[in-house]
C-alpha positions as a Python dict, from the first residue, in 0.01 Angstrom:
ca = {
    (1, 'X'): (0, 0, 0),
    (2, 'X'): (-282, 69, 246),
    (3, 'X'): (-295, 311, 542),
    (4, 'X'): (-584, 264, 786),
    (5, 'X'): (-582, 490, 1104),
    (6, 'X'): (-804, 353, 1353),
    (7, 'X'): (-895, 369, 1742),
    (8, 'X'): (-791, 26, 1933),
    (9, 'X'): (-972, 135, 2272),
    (10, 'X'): (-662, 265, 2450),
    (11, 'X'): (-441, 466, 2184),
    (12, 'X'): (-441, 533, 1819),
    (13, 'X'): (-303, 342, 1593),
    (14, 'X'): (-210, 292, 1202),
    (15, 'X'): (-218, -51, 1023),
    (16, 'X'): (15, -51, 748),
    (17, 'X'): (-61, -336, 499),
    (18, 'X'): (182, -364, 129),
    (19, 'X'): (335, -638, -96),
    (20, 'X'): (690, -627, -195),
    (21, 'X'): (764, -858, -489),
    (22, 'X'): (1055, -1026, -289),
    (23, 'X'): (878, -1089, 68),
    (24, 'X'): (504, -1112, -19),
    (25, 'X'): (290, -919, 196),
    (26, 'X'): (353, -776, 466),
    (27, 'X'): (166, -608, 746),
    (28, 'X'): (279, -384, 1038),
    (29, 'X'): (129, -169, 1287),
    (30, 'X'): (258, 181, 1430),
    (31, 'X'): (109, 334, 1731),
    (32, 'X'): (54, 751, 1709),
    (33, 'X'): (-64, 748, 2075),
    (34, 'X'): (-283, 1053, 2116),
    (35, 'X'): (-518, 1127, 1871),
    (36, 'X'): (-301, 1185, 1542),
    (37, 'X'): (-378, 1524, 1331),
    (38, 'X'): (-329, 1562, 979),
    (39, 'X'): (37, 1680, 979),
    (40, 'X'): (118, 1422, 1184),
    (41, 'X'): (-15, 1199, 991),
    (42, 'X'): (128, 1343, 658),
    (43, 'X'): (473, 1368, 852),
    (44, 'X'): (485, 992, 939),
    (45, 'X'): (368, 854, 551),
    (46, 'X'): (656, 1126, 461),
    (47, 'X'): (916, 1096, 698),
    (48, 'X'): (924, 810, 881),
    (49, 'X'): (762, 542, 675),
    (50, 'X'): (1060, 408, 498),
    (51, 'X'): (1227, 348, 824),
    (52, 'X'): (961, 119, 970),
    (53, 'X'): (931, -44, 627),
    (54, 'X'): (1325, -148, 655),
    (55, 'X'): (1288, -240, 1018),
    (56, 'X'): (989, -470, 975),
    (57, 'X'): (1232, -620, 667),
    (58, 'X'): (1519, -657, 867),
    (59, 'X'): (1302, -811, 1138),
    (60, 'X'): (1221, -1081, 921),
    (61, 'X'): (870, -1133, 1088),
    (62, 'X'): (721, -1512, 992),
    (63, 'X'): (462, -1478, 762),
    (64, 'X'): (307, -1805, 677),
    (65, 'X'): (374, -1902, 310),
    (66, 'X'): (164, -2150, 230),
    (67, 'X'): (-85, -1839, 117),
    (68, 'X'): (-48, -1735, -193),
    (69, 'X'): (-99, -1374, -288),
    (70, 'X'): (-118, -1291, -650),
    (71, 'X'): (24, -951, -797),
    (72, 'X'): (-209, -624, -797),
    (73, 'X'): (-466, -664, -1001),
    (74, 'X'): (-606, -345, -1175),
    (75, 'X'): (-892, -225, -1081),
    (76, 'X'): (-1182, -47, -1316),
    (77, 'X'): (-1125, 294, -1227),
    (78, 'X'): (-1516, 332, -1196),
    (79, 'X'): (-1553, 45, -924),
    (80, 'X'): (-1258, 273, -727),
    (81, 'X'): (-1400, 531, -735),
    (82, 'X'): (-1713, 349, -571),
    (83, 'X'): (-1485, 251, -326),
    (84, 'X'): (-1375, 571, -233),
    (85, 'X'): (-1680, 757, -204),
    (86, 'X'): (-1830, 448, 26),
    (87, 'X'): (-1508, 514, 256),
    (88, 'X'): (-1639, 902, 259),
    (89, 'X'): (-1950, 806, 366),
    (90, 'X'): (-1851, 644, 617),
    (91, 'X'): (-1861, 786, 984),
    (92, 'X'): (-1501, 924, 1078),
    (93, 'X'): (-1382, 768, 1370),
    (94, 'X'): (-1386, 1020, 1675),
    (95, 'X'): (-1267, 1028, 2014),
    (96, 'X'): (-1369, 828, 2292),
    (97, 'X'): (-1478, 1100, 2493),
    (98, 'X'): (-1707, 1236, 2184),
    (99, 'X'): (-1882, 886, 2129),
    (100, 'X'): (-1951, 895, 2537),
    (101, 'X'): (-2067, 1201, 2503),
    (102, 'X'): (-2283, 1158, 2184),
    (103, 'X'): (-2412, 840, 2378),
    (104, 'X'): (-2580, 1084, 2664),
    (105, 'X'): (-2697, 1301, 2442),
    (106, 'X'): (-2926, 1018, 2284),
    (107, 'X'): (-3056, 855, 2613),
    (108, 'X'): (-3146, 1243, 2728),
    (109, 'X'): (-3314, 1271, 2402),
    (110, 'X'): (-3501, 930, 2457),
    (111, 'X'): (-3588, 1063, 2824),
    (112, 'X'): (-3694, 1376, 2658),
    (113, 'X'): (-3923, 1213, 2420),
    (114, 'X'): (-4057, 948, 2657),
    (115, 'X'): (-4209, 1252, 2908),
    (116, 'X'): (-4332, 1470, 2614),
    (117, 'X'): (-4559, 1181, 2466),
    (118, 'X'): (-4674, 1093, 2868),
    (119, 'X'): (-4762, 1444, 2952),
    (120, 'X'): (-4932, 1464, 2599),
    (121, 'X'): (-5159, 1166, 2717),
    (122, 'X'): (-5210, 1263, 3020),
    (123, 'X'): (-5302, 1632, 2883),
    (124, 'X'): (-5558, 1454, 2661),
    (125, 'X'): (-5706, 1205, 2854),
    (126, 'X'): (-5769, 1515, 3131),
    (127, 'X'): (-5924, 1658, 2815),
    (128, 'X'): (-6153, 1358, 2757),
    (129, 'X'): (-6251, 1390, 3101),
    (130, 'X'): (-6376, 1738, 3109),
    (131, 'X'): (-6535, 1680, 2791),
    (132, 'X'): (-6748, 1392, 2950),
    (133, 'X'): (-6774, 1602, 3294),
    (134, 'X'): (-6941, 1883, 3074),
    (135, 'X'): (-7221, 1650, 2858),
    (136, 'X'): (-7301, 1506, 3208),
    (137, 'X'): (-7358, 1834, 3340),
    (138, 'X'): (-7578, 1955, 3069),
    (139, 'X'): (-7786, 1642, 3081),
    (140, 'X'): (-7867, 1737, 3443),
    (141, 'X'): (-7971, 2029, 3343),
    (142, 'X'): (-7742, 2279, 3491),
}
């Protein structure tokens, strides 16, 4: 059984993907709303779970058969734990407002940089032409 919790654009959802040995694999989605915290989370896989699990059973969803899914294999227990620490590194999944926000911050950052490096040119080309300003002076003789 997998569990992925995941952002659609308007509300937060969880894709719940498992394979009974009766009905194949199955697949069902479940819709927290707001952005889910732990103990919600831990409270649905706990508490409510089952009862989706039966409903989407009773249901009897069409799945299409012709695909053939083959029982678990097992995994090396090295190449999971790969697996898991690539899912770690992985950025978490924040809010919309926090990736808007995180956007801004990296165009004003861009802006920021942009005016440094032009003032530094400017600062050094005014440098240059004091410098030259100077040697012509002394070559007149002043």
């Amino acid at each position: 059984m997998q569990m992925t919790v995941y952002f659609d654009g308007a509300f937060w959802s969880a894709l719940i993907e498992y394979n009974e040995p009766k009905q194949g694999y199955q697949a069902f989605r479940y819709i927290f709303g707001k952005e889910p915290k732990e103990a919600e989370i831990l409270q649905f896989i706990y508490k409510d779970l089952s009862k989706w699990m039966h409903k989407q059973e009773k249901l009897g969803v069409q799945r299409n058969d012709s695909v053939q899914f083959q029982g678990v294999r097992r995994v090396n227990p090295k190449r999971k734990q790969r697996e898991a620490s690539r899912a770690k590194k992985k950025p978490a999944i924040s809010t919309k407002a926090q990736q808007v926000m995180q956007e801004s911050h990296e165009l004003l950052k861009k802006e920021r940089r942009a005016n440094q490096k032009q003032k530094r040119e400017a600062y050094k080309e005014e440098q240059f032409l004091r410098k030259q300003e100077k040697r012509r002076q002394k070559k007149k003789g002043h």
